[in-house]
């Protein structure tokens, strides 16, 4: 069993520990928060906020590909918006 990475966290050093739901749930929650924070920092300006258009484009990237042209058209309408999204709102 791989002694690096998340295997020891989930299954112990010997690989025989049973993974508990709470451990996995905490891991997923922390992972999601880290990804969210990384995405926000990648998109944010020096004022610590994201433009409405960039926020919409980021959301669209998770959308159904069949509707992508509609999502992108709607995001494009936000080009001149002064609306800014904080991390808390993100």
mmCIF file of N, CA and C in Angstrom:
data_model
loop_
_atom_site.group_PDB
_atom_site.id
_atom_site.type_symbol
_atom_site.label_atom_id
_atom_site.label_comp_id
_atom_site.label_asym_id
_atom_site.label_seq_id
_atom_site.Cartn_x
_atom_site.Cartn_y
_atom_site.Cartn_z
ATOM 1 N N UNK A 1 0.852 -1.195 0.000
ATOM 2 C CA UNK A 1 0.000 0.000 0.000
ATOM 3 C C UNK A 1 0.881 1.236 0.000
ATOM 4 N N UNK A 2 0.510 2.203 -0.744
ATOM 5 C CA UNK A 2 1.266 3.447 -0.855
ATOM 6 C C UNK A 2 1.309 4.154 0.502
ATOM 7 N N UNK A 3 2.521 4.471 0.957
ATOM 8 C CA UNK A 3 2.659 5.140 2.258
ATOM 9 C C UNK A 3 2.589 6.656 2.147
ATOM 10 N N UNK A 4 2.473 7.166 0.939
ATOM 11 C CA UNK A 4 2.369 8.609 0.722
ATOM 12 C C UNK A 4 0.934 8.948 0.333
ATOM 13 N N UNK A 5 0.657 10.219 0.281
ATOM 14 C CA UNK A 5 -0.658 10.658 -0.170
ATOM 15 C C UNK A 5 -1.735 10.461 0.876
ATOM 16 N N UNK A 6 -2.931 10.167 0.393
ATOM 17 C CA UNK A 6 -4.072 10.084 1.298
ATOM 18 C C UNK A 6 -4.351 8.675 1.807
ATOM 19 N N UNK A 7 -3.692 7.670 1.270
ATOM 20 C CA UNK A 7 -3.944 6.297 1.716
ATOM 21 C C UNK A 7 -3.762 6.121 3.223
ATOM 22 N N UNK A 8 -2.646 6.573 3.809
ATOM 23 C CA UNK A 8 -2.508 6.426 5.268
ATOM 24 C C UNK A 8 -3.578 7.190 6.049
ATOM 25 N N UNK A 9 -3.987 8.330 5.525
ATOM 26 C CA UNK A 9 -5.035 9.108 6.184
ATOM 27 C C UNK A 9 -6.331 8.305 6.241
ATOM 28 N N UNK A 10 -6.658 7.665 5.144
ATOM 29 C CA UNK A 10 -7.910 6.918 5.068
ATOM 30 C C UNK A 10 -7.830 5.533 5.707
ATOM 31 N N UNK A 11 -6.714 4.835 5.505
ATOM 32 C CA UNK A 11 -6.650 3.416 5.864
ATOM 33 C C UNK A 11 -5.547 3.065 6.866
ATOM 34 N N UNK A 12 -4.888 4.059 7.443
ATOM 35 C CA UNK A 12 -3.816 3.812 8.397
ATOM 36 C C UNK A 12 -2.523 3.441 7.692
ATOM 37 N N UNK A 13 -1.438 3.438 8.449
ATOM 38 C CA UNK A 13 -0.119 3.158 7.866
ATOM 39 C C UNK A 13 -0.016 1.751 7.298
ATOM 40 N N UNK A 14 -0.731 0.823 7.909
ATOM 41 C CA UNK A 14 -0.652 -0.558 7.429
ATOM 42 C C UNK A 14 -1.714 -0.881 6.381
ATOM 43 N N UNK A 15 -2.595 0.060 6.112
ATOM 44 C CA UNK A 15 -3.631 -0.137 5.095
ATOM 45 C C UNK A 15 -4.798 -0.985 5.547
ATOM 46 N N UNK A 16 -4.897 -1.269 6.825
ATOM 47 C CA UNK A 16 -5.940 -2.167 7.320
ATOM 48 C C UNK A 16 -7.039 -1.457 8.104
ATOM 49 N N UNK A 17 -6.842 -0.186 8.321
ATOM 50 C CA UNK A 17 -7.845 0.597 9.070
ATOM 51 C C UNK A 17 -9.070 0.801 8.195
ATOM 52 N N UNK A 18 -10.236 0.730 8.796
ATOM 53 C CA UNK A 18 -11.478 0.963 8.063
ATOM 54 C C UNK A 18 -11.709 2.467 7.935
ATOM 55 N N UNK A 19 -12.058 2.889 6.745
ATOM 56 C CA UNK A 19 -12.340 4.302 6.506
ATOM 57 C C UNK A 19 -13.696 4.650 7.101
ATOM 58 N N UNK A 20 -13.702 5.646 7.980
ATOM 59 C CA UNK A 20 -14.956 6.075 8.592
ATOM 60 C C UNK A 20 -15.572 7.199 7.779
ATOM 61 N N UNK A 21 -16.877 7.205 7.748
ATOM 62 C CA UNK A 21 -17.599 8.199 6.966
ATOM 63 C C UNK A 21 -17.207 9.619 7.359
ATOM 64 N N UNK A 22 -17.106 9.893 8.647
ATOM 65 C CA UNK A 22 -16.785 11.238 9.115
ATOM 66 C C UNK A 22 -15.408 11.694 8.619
ATOM 67 N N UNK A 23 -14.450 10.777 8.585
ATOM 68 C CA UNK A 23 -13.111 11.104 8.094
ATOM 69 C C UNK A 23 -13.166 11.480 6.626
ATOM 70 N N UNK A 24 -13.901 10.698 5.849
ATOM 71 C CA UNK A 24 -14.015 10.969 4.419
ATOM 72 C C UNK A 24 -14.797 12.252 4.166
ATOM 73 N N UNK A 25 -15.860 12.461 4.923
ATOM 74 C CA UNK A 25 -16.666 13.671 4.777
ATOM 75 C C UNK A 25 -15.841 14.924 5.083
ATOM 76 N N UNK A 26 -15.051 14.873 6.141
ATOM 77 C CA UNK A 26 -14.177 16.000 6.498
ATOM 78 C C UNK A 26 -13.153 16.248 5.397
ATOM 79 N N UNK A 27 -12.571 15.183 4.886
ATOM 80 C CA UNK A 27 -11.606 15.309 3.788
ATOM 81 C C UNK A 27 -12.243 15.992 2.583
ATOM 82 N N UNK A 28 -13.420 15.543 2.172
ATOM 83 C CA UNK A 28 -14.100 16.143 1.016
ATOM 84 C C UNK A 28 -14.454 17.604 1.254
ATOM 85 N N UNK A 29 -14.916 17.924 2.442
ATOM 86 C CA UNK A 29 -15.252 19.305 2.776
ATOM 87 C C UNK A 29 -14.013 20.193 2.675
ATOM 88 N N UNK A 30 -12.905 19.730 3.228
ATOM 89 C CA UNK A 30 -11.660 20.499 3.179
ATOM 90 C C UNK A 30 -11.134 20.622 1.750
ATOM 91 N N UNK A 31 -11.251 19.555 0.977
ATOM 92 C CA UNK A 31 -10.814 19.585 -0.422
ATOM 93 C C UNK A 31 -11.636 20.572 -1.230
ATOM 94 N N UNK A 32 -12.940 20.522 -1.065
ATOM 95 C CA UNK A 32 -13.823 21.453 -1.789
ATOM 96 C C UNK A 32 -13.502 22.903 -1.441
ATOM 97 N N UNK A 33 -13.282 23.169 -0.164
ATOM 98 C CA UNK A 33 -12.955 24.533 0.279
ATOM 99 C C UNK A 33 -11.624 24.986 -0.314
ATOM 100 N N UNK A 34 -10.642 24.099 -0.356
ATOM 101 C CA UNK A 34 -9.332 24.440 -0.919
ATOM 102 C C UNK A 34 -9.431 24.726 -2.416
ATOM 103 N N UNK A 35 -10.215 23.936 -3.133
ATOM 104 C CA UNK A 35 -10.399 24.158 -4.570
ATOM 105 C C UNK A 35 -11.135 25.475 -4.798
ATOM 106 N N UNK A 36 -12.171 25.722 -4.027
ATOM 107 C CA UNK A 36 -12.930 26.963 -4.144
ATOM 108 C C UNK A 36 -12.040 28.181 -3.903
ATOM 109 N N UNK A 37 -11.232 28.114 -2.851
ATOM 110 C CA UNK A 37 -10.332 29.226 -2.528
ATOM 111 C C UNK A 37 -9.303 29.423 -3.640
ATOM 112 N N UNK A 38 -8.757 28.340 -4.171
ATOM 113 C CA UNK A 38 -7.779 28.436 -5.259
ATOM 114 C C UNK A 38 -8.398 29.059 -6.501
ATOM 115 N N UNK A 39 -9.606 28.634 -6.842
ATOM 116 C CA UNK A 39 -10.290 29.213 -7.996
ATOM 117 C C UNK A 39 -10.518 30.704 -7.793
ATOM 118 N N UNK A 40 -10.984 31.070 -6.611
ATOM 119 C CA UNK A 40 -11.248 32.479 -6.340
ATOM 120 C C UNK A 40 -9.970 33.301 -6.453
ATOM 121 N N UNK A 41 -8.896 32.821 -5.853
ATOM 122 C CA UNK A 41 -7.629 33.557 -5.906
ATOM 123 C C UNK A 41 -7.106 33.676 -7.327
ATOM 124 N N UNK A 42 -7.343 32.676 -8.137
ATOM 125 C CA UNK A 42 -6.927 32.718 -9.533
ATOM 126 C C UNK A 42 -7.690 33.796 -10.315
ATOM 127 N N UNK A 43 -8.966 33.956 -10.004
ATOM 128 C CA UNK A 43 -9.818 34.889 -10.731
ATOM 129 C C UNK A 43 -9.830 36.297 -10.154
ATOM 130 N N UNK A 44 -9.516 36.436 -8.870
ATOM 131 C CA UNK A 44 -9.710 37.723 -8.195
ATOM 132 C C UNK A 44 -8.667 38.763 -8.594
ATOM 133 N N UNK A 45 -9.097 40.013 -8.496
ATOM 134 C CA UNK A 45 -8.225 41.155 -8.744
ATOM 135 C C UNK A 45 -7.520 41.535 -7.448
ATOM 136 N N UNK A 46 -6.709 42.588 -7.534
ATOM 137 C CA UNK A 46 -5.970 43.043 -6.358
ATOM 138 C C UNK A 46 -6.899 43.529 -5.240
ATOM 139 N N UNK A 47 -8.146 43.847 -5.567
ATOM 140 C CA UNK A 47 -9.089 44.281 -4.529
ATOM 141 C C UNK A 47 -9.738 43.096 -3.804
ATOM 142 N N UNK A 48 -9.374 41.877 -4.194
ATOM 143 C CA UNK A 48 -9.897 40.692 -3.527
ATOM 144 C C UNK A 48 -11.312 40.341 -3.919
ATOM 145 N N UNK A 49 -11.704 40.718 -5.132
ATOM 146 C CA UNK A 49 -13.036 40.371 -5.621
ATOM 147 C C UNK A 49 -12.946 39.917 -7.073
ATOM 148 N N UNK A 50 -14.034 39.320 -7.534
ATOM 149 C CA UNK A 50 -14.122 38.780 -8.886
ATOM 150 C C UNK A 50 -15.214 39.546 -9.627
ATOM 151 N N UNK A 51 -14.977 39.838 -10.882
ATOM 152 C CA UNK A 51 -16.008 40.507 -11.671
ATOM 153 C C UNK A 51 -17.196 39.570 -11.879
ATOM 154 N N UNK A 52 -18.360 40.149 -12.083
ATOM 155 C CA UNK A 52 -19.560 39.347 -12.327
ATOM 156 C C UNK A 52 -19.372 38.461 -13.556
ATOM 157 N N UNK A 53 -18.730 38.988 -14.589
ATOM 158 C CA UNK A 53 -18.508 38.201 -15.802
ATOM 159 C C UNK A 53 -17.590 37.010 -15.521
ATOM 160 N N UNK A 54 -16.483 37.232 -14.825
ATOM 161 C CA UNK A 54 -15.575 36.127 -14.510
ATOM 162 C C UNK A 54 -16.261 35.079 -13.636
ATOM 163 N N UNK A 55 -17.084 35.534 -12.721
ATOM 164 C CA UNK A 55 -17.835 34.607 -11.875
ATOM 165 C C UNK A 55 -18.782 33.765 -12.736
ATOM 166 N N UNK A 56 -19.498 34.424 -13.632
ATOM 167 C CA UNK A 56 -20.433 33.719 -14.513
ATOM 168 C C UNK A 56 -19.704 32.722 -15.416
ATOM 169 N N UNK A 57 -18.550 33.122 -15.946
ATOM 170 C CA UNK A 57 -17.780 32.213 -16.798
ATOM 171 C C UNK A 57 -17.288 31.008 -16.003
ATOM 172 N N UNK A 58 -16.893 31.233 -14.767
ATOM 173 C CA UNK A 58 -16.458 30.127 -13.924
ATOM 174 C C UNK A 58 -17.609 29.165 -13.661
ATOM 175 N N UNK A 59 -18.776 29.696 -13.356
ATOM 176 C CA UNK A 59 -19.942 28.843 -13.156
ATOM 177 C C UNK A 59 -20.279 28.072 -14.428
ATOM 178 N N UNK A 60 -20.202 28.754 -15.563
ATOM 179 C CA UNK A 60 -20.520 28.117 -16.846
ATOM 180 C C UNK A 60 -19.591 26.940 -17.127
ATOM 181 N N UNK A 61 -18.370 27.022 -16.656
ATOM 182 C CA UNK A 61 -17.418 25.939 -16.912
ATOM 183 C C UNK A 61 -17.856 24.622 -16.278
ATOM 184 N N UNK A 62 -18.772 24.677 -15.320
ATOM 185 C CA UNK A 62 -19.296 23.470 -14.685
ATOM 186 C C UNK A 62 -20.633 23.046 -15.279
ATOM 187 N N UNK A 63 -21.135 23.809 -16.242
ATOM 188 C CA UNK A 63 -22.455 23.567 -16.792
ATOM 189 C C UNK A 63 -22.506 22.481 -17.850
ATOM 190 N N UNK A 64 -23.707 22.176 -18.232
ATOM 191 C CA UNK A 64 -23.979 21.195 -19.280
ATOM 192 C C UNK A 64 -23.500 21.741 -20.619
ATOM 193 N N UNK A 65 -22.706 20.969 -21.319
ATOM 194 C CA UNK A 65 -22.130 21.423 -22.590
ATOM 195 C C UNK A 65 -23.207 21.754 -23.634
ATOM 196 N N UNK A 66 -24.338 21.112 -23.553
ATOM 197 C CA UNK A 66 -25.425 21.402 -24.504
ATOM 198 C C UNK A 66 -25.920 22.839 -24.399
ATOM 199 N N UNK A 67 -25.769 23.425 -23.230
ATOM 200 C CA UNK A 67 -26.275 24.779 -22.987
ATOM 201 C C UNK A 67 -25.151 25.816 -22.910
ATOM 202 N N UNK A 68 -23.938 25.415 -23.260
ATOM 203 C CA UNK A 68 -22.783 26.281 -23.069
ATOM 204 C C UNK A 68 -22.903 27.602 -23.835
ATOM 205 N N UNK A 69 -23.383 27.566 -25.067
ATOM 206 C CA UNK A 69 -23.485 28.820 -25.831
ATOM 207 C C UNK A 69 -24.435 29.795 -25.145
ATOM 208 N N UNK A 70 -25.495 29.287 -24.549
ATOM 209 C CA UNK A 70 -26.428 30.141 -23.808
ATOM 210 C C UNK A 70 -25.745 30.725 -22.570
ATOM 211 N N UNK A 71 -25.014 29.891 -21.831
ATOM 212 C CA UNK A 71 -24.310 30.365 -20.649
ATOM 213 C C UNK A 71 -23.299 31.455 -21.006
ATOM 214 N N UNK A 72 -22.546 31.206 -22.063
ATOM 215 C CA UNK A 72 -21.520 32.174 -22.468
ATOM 216 C C UNK A 72 -22.142 33.484 -22.945
ATOM 217 N N UNK A 73 -23.260 33.396 -23.640
ATOM 218 C CA UNK A 73 -23.956 34.609 -24.097
ATOM 219 C C UNK A 73 -24.445 35.424 -22.900
ATOM 220 N N UNK A 74 -24.950 34.739 -21.895
ATOM 221 C CA UNK A 74 -25.426 35.439 -20.695
ATOM 222 C C UNK A 74 -24.257 36.063 -19.935
ATOM 223 N N UNK A 75 -23.148 35.357 -19.873
ATOM 224 C CA UNK A 75 -21.966 35.895 -19.193
ATOM 225 C C UNK A 75 -21.444 37.124 -19.928
ATOM 226 N N UNK A 76 -21.479 37.086 -21.231
ATOM 227 C CA UNK A 76 -20.985 38.208 -22.042
ATOM 228 C C UNK A 76 -21.777 39.490 -21.770
ATOM 229 N N UNK A 77 -23.040 39.356 -21.416
ATOM 230 C CA UNK A 77 -23.874 40.522 -21.099
ATOM 231 C C UNK A 77 -23.406 41.236 -19.837
ATOM 232 N N UNK A 78 -22.565 40.575 -19.065
ATOM 233 C CA UNK A 78 -22.062 41.168 -17.823
ATOM 234 C C UNK A 78 -20.765 41.954 -18.032
ATOM 235 N N UNK A 79 -20.312 42.055 -19.259
ATOM 236 C CA UNK A 79 -19.036 42.712 -19.581
ATOM 237 C C UNK A 79 -18.920 44.099 -18.962
ATOM 238 N N UNK A 80 -19.985 44.893 -19.024
ATOM 239 C CA UNK A 80 -19.934 46.275 -18.536
ATOM 240 C C UNK A 80 -20.455 46.433 -17.107
ATOM 241 N N UNK A 81 -20.713 45.317 -16.444
ATOM 242 C CA UNK A 81 -21.237 45.374 -15.079
ATOM 243 C C UNK A 81 -20.139 45.793 -14.104
ATOM 244 N N UNK A 82 -20.509 46.617 -13.142
ATOM 245 C CA UNK A 82 -19.591 47.017 -12.073
ATOM 246 C C UNK A 82 -19.707 46.100 -10.858
ATOM 247 N N UNK A 83 -20.568 45.120 -10.948
ATOM 248 C CA UNK A 83 -20.795 44.202 -9.833
ATOM 249 C C UNK A 83 -19.542 43.381 -9.564
ATOM 250 N N UNK A 84 -19.166 43.301 -8.287
ATOM 251 C CA UNK A 84 -17.994 42.529 -7.862
ATOM 252 C C UNK A 84 -18.447 41.465 -6.860
ATOM 253 N N UNK A 85 -17.814 40.318 -6.888
ATOM 254 C CA UNK A 85 -18.169 39.202 -6.029
ATOM 255 C C UNK A 85 -17.030 38.985 -5.027
ATOM 256 N N UNK A 86 -17.361 39.006 -3.734
ATOM 257 C CA UNK A 86 -16.355 38.760 -2.695
ATOM 258 C C UNK A 86 -16.188 37.257 -2.503
ATOM 259 N N UNK A 87 -15.171 36.878 -1.748
ATOM 260 C CA UNK A 87 -14.966 35.448 -1.481
ATOM 261 C C UNK A 87 -16.146 34.868 -0.723
ATOM 262 N N UNK A 88 -16.682 35.611 0.218
ATOM 263 C CA UNK A 88 -17.836 35.127 0.984
ATOM 264 C C UNK A 88 -19.032 34.874 0.085
ATOM 265 N N UNK A 89 -19.219 35.712 -0.927
ATOM 266 C CA UNK A 89 -20.332 35.540 -1.865
ATOM 267 C C UNK A 89 -20.044 34.427 -2.883
ATOM 268 N N UNK A 90 -18.780 34.225 -3.164
ATOM 269 C CA UNK A 90 -18.346 33.262 -4.155
ATOM 270 C C UNK A 90 -18.760 31.859 -3.750
#
